[in-house]
CSV table of C-alpha atoms in Angstrom, one decimal:
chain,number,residue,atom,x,y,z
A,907,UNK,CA,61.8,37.7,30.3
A,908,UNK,CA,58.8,35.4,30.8
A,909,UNK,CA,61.4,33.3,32.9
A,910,UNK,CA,62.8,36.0,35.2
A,911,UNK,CA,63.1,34.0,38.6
A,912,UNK,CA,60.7,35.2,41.4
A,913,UNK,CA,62.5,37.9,43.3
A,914,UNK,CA,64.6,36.4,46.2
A,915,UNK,CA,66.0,38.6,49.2
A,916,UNK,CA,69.9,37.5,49.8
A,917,UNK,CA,70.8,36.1,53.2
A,918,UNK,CA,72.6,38.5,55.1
A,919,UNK,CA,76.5,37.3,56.3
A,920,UNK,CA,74.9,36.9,60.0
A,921,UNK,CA,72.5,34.6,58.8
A,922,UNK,CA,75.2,32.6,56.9
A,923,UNK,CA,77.3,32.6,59.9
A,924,UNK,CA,74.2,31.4,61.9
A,925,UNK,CA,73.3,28.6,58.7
A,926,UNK,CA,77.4,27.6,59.4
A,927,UNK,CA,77.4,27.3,62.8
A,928,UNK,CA,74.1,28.1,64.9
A,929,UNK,CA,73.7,24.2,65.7
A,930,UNK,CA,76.7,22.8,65.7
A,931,UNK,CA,78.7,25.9,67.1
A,932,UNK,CA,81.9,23.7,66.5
A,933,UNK,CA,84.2,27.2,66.1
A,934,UNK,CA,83.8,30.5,68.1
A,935,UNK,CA,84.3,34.0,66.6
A,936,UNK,CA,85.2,37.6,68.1
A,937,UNK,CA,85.3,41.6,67.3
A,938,UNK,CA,88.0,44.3,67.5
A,939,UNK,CA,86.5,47.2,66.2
A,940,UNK,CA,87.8,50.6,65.9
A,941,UNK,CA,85.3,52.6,63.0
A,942,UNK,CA,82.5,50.3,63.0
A,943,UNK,CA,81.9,51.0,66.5
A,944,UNK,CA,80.0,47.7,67.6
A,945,UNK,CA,78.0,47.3,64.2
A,946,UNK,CA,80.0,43.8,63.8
A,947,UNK,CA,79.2,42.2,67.2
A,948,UNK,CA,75.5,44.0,67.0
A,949,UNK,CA,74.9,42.8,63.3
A,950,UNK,CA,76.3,39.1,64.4
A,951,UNK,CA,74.3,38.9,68.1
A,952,UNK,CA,70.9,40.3,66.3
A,953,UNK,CA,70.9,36.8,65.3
A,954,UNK,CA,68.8,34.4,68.1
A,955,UNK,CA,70.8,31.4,69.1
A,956,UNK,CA,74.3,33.4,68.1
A,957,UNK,CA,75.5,33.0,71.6
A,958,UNK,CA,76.4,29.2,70.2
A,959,UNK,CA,79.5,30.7,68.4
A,960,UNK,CA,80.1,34.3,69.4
A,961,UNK,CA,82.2,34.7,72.2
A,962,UNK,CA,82.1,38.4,71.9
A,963,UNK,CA,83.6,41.5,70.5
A,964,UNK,CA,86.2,44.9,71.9
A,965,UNK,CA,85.1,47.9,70.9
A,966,UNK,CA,88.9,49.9,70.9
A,967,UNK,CA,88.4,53.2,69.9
A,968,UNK,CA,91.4,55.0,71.2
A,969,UNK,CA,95.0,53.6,70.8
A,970,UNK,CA,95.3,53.1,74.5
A,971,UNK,CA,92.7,50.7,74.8
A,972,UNK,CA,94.4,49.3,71.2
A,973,UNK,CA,97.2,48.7,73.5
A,974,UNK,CA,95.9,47.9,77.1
A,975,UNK,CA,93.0,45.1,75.8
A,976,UNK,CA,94.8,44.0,72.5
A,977,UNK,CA,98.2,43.9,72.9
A,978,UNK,CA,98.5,46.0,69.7
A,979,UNK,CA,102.2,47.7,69.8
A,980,UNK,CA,102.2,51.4,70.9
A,981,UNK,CA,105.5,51.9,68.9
A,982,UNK,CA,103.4,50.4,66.0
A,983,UNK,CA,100.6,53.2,66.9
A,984,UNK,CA,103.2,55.2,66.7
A,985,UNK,CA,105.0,54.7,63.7
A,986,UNK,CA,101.9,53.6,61.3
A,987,UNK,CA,99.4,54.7,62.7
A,988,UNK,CA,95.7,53.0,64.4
A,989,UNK,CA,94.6,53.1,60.4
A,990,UNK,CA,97.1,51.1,59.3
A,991,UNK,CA,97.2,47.0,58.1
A,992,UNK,CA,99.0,46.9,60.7
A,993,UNK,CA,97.5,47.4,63.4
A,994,UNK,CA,94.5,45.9,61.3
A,995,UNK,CA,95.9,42.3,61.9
A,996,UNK,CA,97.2,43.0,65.8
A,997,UNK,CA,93.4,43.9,66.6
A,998,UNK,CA,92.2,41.0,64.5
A,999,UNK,CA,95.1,38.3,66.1
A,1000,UNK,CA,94.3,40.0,69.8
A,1001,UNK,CA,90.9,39.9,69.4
A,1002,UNK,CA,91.1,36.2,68.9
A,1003,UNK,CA,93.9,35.8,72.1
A,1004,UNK,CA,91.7,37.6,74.4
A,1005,UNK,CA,88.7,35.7,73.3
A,1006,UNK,CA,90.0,32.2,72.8
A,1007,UNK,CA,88.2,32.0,70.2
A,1008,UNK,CA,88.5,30.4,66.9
A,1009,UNK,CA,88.7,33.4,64.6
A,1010,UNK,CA,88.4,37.0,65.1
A,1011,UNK,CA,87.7,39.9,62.6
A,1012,UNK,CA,88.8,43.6,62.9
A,1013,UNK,CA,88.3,47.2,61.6
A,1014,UNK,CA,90.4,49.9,61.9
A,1015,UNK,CA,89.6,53.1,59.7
A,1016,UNK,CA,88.8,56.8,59.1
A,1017,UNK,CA,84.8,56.7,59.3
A,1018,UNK,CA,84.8,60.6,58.8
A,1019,UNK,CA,84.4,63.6,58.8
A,1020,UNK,CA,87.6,64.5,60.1
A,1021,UNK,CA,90.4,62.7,60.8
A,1022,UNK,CA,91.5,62.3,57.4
A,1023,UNK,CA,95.1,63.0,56.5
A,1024,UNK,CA,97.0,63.9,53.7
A,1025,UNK,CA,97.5,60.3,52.8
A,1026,UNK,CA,94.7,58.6,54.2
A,1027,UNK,CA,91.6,59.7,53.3
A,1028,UNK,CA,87.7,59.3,54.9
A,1029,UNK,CA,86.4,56.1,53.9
A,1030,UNK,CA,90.3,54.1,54.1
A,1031,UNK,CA,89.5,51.1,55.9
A,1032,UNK,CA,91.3,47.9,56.9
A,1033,UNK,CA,89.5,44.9,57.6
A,1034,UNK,CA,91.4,41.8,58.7
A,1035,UNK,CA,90.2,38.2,59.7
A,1036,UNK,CA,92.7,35.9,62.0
A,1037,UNK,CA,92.4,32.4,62.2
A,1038,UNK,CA,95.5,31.0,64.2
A,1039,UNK,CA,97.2,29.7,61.3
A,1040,UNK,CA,97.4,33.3,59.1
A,1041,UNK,CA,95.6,36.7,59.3
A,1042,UNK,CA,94.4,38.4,55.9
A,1043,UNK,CA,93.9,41.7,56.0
A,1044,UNK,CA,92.0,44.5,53.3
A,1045,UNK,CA,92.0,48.0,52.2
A,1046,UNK,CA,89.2,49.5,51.2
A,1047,UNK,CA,88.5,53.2,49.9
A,1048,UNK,CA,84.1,53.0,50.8
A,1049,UNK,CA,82.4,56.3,49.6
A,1050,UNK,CA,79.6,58.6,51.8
A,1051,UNK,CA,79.9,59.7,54.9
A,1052,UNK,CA,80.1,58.4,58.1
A,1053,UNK,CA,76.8,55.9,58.4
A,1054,UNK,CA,77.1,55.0,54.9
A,1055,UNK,CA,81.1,54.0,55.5
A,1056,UNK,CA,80.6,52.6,58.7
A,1057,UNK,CA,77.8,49.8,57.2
A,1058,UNK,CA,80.0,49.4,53.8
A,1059,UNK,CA,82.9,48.2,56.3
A,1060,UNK,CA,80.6,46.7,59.1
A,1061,UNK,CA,79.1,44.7,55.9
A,1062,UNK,CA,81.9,43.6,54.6
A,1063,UNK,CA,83.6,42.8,57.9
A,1064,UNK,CA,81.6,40.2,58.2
A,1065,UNK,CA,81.3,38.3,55.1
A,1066,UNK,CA,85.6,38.4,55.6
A,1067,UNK,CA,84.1,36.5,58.9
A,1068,UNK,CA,82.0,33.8,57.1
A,1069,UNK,CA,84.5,33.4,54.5
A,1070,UNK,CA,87.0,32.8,57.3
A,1071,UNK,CA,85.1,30.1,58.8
A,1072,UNK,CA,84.0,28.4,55.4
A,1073,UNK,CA,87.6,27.6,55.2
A,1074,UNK,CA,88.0,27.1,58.7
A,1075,UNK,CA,85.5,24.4,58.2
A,1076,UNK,CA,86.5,23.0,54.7
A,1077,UNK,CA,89.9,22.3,56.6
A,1078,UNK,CA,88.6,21.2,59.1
A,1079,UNK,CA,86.8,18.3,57.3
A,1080,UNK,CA,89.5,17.8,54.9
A,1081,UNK,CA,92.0,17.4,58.0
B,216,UNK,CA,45.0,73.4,72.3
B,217,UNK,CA,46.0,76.7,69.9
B,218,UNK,CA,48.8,76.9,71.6
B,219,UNK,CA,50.0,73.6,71.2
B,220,UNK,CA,53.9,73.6,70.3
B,221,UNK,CA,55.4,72.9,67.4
B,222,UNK,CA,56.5,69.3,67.0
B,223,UNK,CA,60.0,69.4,67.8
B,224,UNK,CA,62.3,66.3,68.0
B,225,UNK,CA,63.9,64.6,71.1
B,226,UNK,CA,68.0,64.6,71.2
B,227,UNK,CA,68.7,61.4,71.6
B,228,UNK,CA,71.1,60.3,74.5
B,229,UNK,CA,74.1,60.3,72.3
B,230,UNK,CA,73.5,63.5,71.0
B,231,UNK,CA,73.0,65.0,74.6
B,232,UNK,CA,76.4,62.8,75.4
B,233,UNK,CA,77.9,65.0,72.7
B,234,UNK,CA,76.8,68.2,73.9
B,235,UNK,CA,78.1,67.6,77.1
B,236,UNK,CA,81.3,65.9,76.4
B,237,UNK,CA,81.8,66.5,72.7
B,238,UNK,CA,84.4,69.7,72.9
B,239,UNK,CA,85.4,69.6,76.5
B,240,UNK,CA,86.3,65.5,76.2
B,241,UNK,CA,87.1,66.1,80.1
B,242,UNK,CA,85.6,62.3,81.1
B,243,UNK,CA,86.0,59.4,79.5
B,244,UNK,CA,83.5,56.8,78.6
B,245,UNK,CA,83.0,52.8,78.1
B,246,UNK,CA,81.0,50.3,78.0
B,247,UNK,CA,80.7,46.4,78.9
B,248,UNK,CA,77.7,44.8,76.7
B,249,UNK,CA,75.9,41.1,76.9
B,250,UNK,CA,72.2,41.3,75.8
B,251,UNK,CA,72.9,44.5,73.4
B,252,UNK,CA,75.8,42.8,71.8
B,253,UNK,CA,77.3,45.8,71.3
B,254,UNK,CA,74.7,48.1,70.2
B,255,UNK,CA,75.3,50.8,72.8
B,256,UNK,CA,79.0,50.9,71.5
B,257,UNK,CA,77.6,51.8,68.1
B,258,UNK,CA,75.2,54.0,68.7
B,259,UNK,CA,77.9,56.2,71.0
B,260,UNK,CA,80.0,56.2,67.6
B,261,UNK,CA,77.4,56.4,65.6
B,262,UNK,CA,78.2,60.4,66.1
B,263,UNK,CA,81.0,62.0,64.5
B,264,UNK,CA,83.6,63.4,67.2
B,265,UNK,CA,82.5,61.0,69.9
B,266,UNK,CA,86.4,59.8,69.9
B,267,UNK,CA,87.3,62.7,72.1
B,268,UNK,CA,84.8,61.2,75.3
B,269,UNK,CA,84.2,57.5,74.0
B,270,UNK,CA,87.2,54.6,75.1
B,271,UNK,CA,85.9,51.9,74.0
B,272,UNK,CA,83.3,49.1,74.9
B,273,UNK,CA,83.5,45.1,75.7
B,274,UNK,CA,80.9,42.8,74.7
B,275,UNK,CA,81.3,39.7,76.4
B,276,UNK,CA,78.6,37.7,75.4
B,277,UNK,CA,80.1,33.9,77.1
B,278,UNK,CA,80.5,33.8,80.7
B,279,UNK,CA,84.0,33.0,80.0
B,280,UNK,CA,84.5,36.2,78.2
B,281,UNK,CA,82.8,38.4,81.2
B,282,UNK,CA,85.2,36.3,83.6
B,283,UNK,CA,88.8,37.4,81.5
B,284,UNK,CA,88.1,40.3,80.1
B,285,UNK,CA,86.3,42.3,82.6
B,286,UNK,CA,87.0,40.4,85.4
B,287,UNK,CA,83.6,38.9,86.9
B,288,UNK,CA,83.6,36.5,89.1
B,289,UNK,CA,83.4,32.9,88.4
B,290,UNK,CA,81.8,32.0,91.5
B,291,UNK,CA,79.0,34.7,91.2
B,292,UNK,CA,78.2,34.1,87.6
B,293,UNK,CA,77.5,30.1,89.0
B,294,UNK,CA,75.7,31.3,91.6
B,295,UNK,CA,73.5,34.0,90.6
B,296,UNK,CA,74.0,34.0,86.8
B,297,UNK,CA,75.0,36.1,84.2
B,298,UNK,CA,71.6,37.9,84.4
B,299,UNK,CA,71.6,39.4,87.9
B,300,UNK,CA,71.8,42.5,89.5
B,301,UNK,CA,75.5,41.5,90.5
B,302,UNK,CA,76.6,40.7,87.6
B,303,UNK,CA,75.5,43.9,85.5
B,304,UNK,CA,77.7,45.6,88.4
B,305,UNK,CA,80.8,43.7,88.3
B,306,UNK,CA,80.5,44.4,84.2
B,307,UNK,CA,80.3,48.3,84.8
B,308,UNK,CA,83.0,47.9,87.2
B,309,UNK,CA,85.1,46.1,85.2
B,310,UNK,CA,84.6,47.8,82.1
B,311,UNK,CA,85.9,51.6,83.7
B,312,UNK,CA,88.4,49.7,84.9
B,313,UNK,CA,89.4,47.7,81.5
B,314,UNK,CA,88.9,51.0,79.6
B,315,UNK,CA,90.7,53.5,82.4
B,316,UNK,CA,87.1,55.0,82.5
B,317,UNK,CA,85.9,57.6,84.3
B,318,UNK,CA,82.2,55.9,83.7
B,319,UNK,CA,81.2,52.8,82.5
B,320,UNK,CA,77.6,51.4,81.6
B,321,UNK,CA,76.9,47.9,81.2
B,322,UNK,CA,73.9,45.7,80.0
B,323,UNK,CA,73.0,41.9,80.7
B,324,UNK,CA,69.7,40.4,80.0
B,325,UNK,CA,67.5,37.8,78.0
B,326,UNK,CA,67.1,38.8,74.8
B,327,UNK,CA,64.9,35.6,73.8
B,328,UNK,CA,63.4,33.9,71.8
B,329,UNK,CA,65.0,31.2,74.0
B,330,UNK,CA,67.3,31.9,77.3
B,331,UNK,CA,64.4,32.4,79.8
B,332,UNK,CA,64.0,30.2,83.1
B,333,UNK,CA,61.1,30.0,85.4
B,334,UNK,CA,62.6,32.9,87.5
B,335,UNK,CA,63.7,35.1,84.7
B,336,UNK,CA,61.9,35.6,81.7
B,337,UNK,CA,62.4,36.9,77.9
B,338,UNK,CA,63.1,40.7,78.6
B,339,UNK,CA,64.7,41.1,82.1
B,340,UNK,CA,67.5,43.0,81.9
B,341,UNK,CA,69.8,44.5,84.5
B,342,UNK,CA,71.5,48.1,83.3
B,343,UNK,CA,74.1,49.1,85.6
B,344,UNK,CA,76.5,52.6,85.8
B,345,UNK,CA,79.7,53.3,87.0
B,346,UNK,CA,81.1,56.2,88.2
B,347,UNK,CA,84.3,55.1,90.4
B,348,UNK,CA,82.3,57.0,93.4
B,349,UNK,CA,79.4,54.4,93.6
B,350,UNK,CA,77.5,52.0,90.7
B,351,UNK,CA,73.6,52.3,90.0
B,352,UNK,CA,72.2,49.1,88.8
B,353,UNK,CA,68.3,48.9,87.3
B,354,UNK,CA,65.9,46.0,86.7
B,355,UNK,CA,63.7,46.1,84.0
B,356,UNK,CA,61.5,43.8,82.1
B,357,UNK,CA,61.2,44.9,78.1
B,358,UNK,CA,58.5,44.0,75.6
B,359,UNK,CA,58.4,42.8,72.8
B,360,UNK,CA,60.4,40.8,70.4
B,361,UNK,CA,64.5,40.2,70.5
B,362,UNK,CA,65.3,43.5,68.4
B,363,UNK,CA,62.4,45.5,70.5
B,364,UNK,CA,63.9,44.3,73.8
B,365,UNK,CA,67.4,44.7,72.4
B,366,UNK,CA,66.6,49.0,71.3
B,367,UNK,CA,64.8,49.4,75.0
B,368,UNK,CA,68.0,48.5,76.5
B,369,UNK,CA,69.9,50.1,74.2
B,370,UNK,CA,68.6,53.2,74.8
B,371,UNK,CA,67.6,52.9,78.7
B,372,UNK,CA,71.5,52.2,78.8
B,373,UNK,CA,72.3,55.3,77.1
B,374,UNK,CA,70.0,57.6,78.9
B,375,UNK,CA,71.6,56.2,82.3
B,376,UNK,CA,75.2,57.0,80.7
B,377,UNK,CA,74.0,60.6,79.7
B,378,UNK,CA,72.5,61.2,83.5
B,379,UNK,CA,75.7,59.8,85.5
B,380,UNK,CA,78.0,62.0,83.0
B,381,UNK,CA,75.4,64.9,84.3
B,382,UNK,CA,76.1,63.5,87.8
B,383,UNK,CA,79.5,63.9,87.8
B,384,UNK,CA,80.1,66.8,85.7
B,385,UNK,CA,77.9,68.5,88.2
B,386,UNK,CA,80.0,66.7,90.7
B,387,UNK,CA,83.1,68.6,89.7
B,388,UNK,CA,81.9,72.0,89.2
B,389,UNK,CA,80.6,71.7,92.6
B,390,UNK,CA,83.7,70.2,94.1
């Protein structure tokens, strides 16, 4: 107990990101969000000096602009669903088209209250991180209600992000 | 001074945006973001039912990404910049456009620490709305640090949203 380390506050995924590529900005990122709004691209560009890697972000809450911006498949809409993996790895692999950028993470999910269904419930989320050579893509059930989901999957959106580039540049050096 | 009121406490602009467009849903909404970084998009969504009025939003934060996605042009970003009263117009434009929009506000500005020139310092930042009919664009030059000038445009961004959705619903009853 004597030896308990001083307390230590954990760097926040931004600031990784920032630690990865703030100076060297040798890979740019981008956004599709559906439940998290803009949390992503406003937790990544609250960073100073973040315009060295972040090339931007959509915001696509309805399925139209799903469609019209990310080239997400309205007979996909249609058939899965927006809340879907899916349509999880279309936003995340059009995010990263219309961008030209290096990687791109999405979100697509039921941030609640409504909206839930009888099998898909508030708090389903998918997440999914493109890269150009594959997309991963999560489910998540995150509890609470809408502020408290929205930061679970805005939080965990991006550490799929830094994780993404980690091995973006891992390969990168090992290439 | 005995008949002071009771504190009571402001709506804020996306809760007046709700109000107004929350159960009618009869105009749609977007945004185009570069200083705020998407912070206006999250603060619309931030409310629960704001997908009946709320499209979507565009953060373009590289010139490259304003120019693509929401269609700026090349030679006025080279010319005038990316922080200019032109630009912040061609955003808002672009953006109702992008989103099929009835209104669109955008944002473009110097956040700082770093980005300022002799002409245009930490905190200028041009807010421009969109209404189809005609687009509004405002200078204004925030204090403060990168998250204070980032929540002034934020919300001057949303307050300008909230008054050209008053605009135009007025419009309509009148017409």
């Amino acid at each position: 107990m004597a030896n308990d380390p001083l307390p230590t506050t954990q760097p926040t995924p931004e600031d990784r990101l920032f630690a990865l590529l703030g100076e060297r900005g040798q890979l740019q990122v981008a956004t599709a969000e559906s439940c998290t709004g803009g949390n992503v691209a406003a937790r990544l560009t609250s960073i100073a000096g973040s315009s060295a890697y972040v090339q931007g972000g959509l915001v696509t809450y309805s399925n139209d602009a799903k469609a019209n911006l990310l080239g997400v498949s309205r007979e996909m809409l249609a058939s899965v669903g927006a809340v879907s993996p899916e349509c999880a790895i279309a936003m995340a692999e059009g995010a990263r088209r219309a961008y030209h950028a290096d990687l791109a993470v999405s979100t697509t999910g039921i941030a609640g209250p409504s909206g839930a269904t009888a099998r898909k419930p508030v708090g389903l989320v998918y997440i999914a991180i493109a890269d150009g050579a594959e997309t991963r893509v999560e489910s998540h059930t995150f509890p609470g209600d809408r502020a408290a989901i929205t930061r679970a999957a805005t939080d965990r959106a991006l550490e799929l992000l830094v994780e993404g580039v980690e091995r973006a540049l891992a390969a990168s050096l090992a290439g």
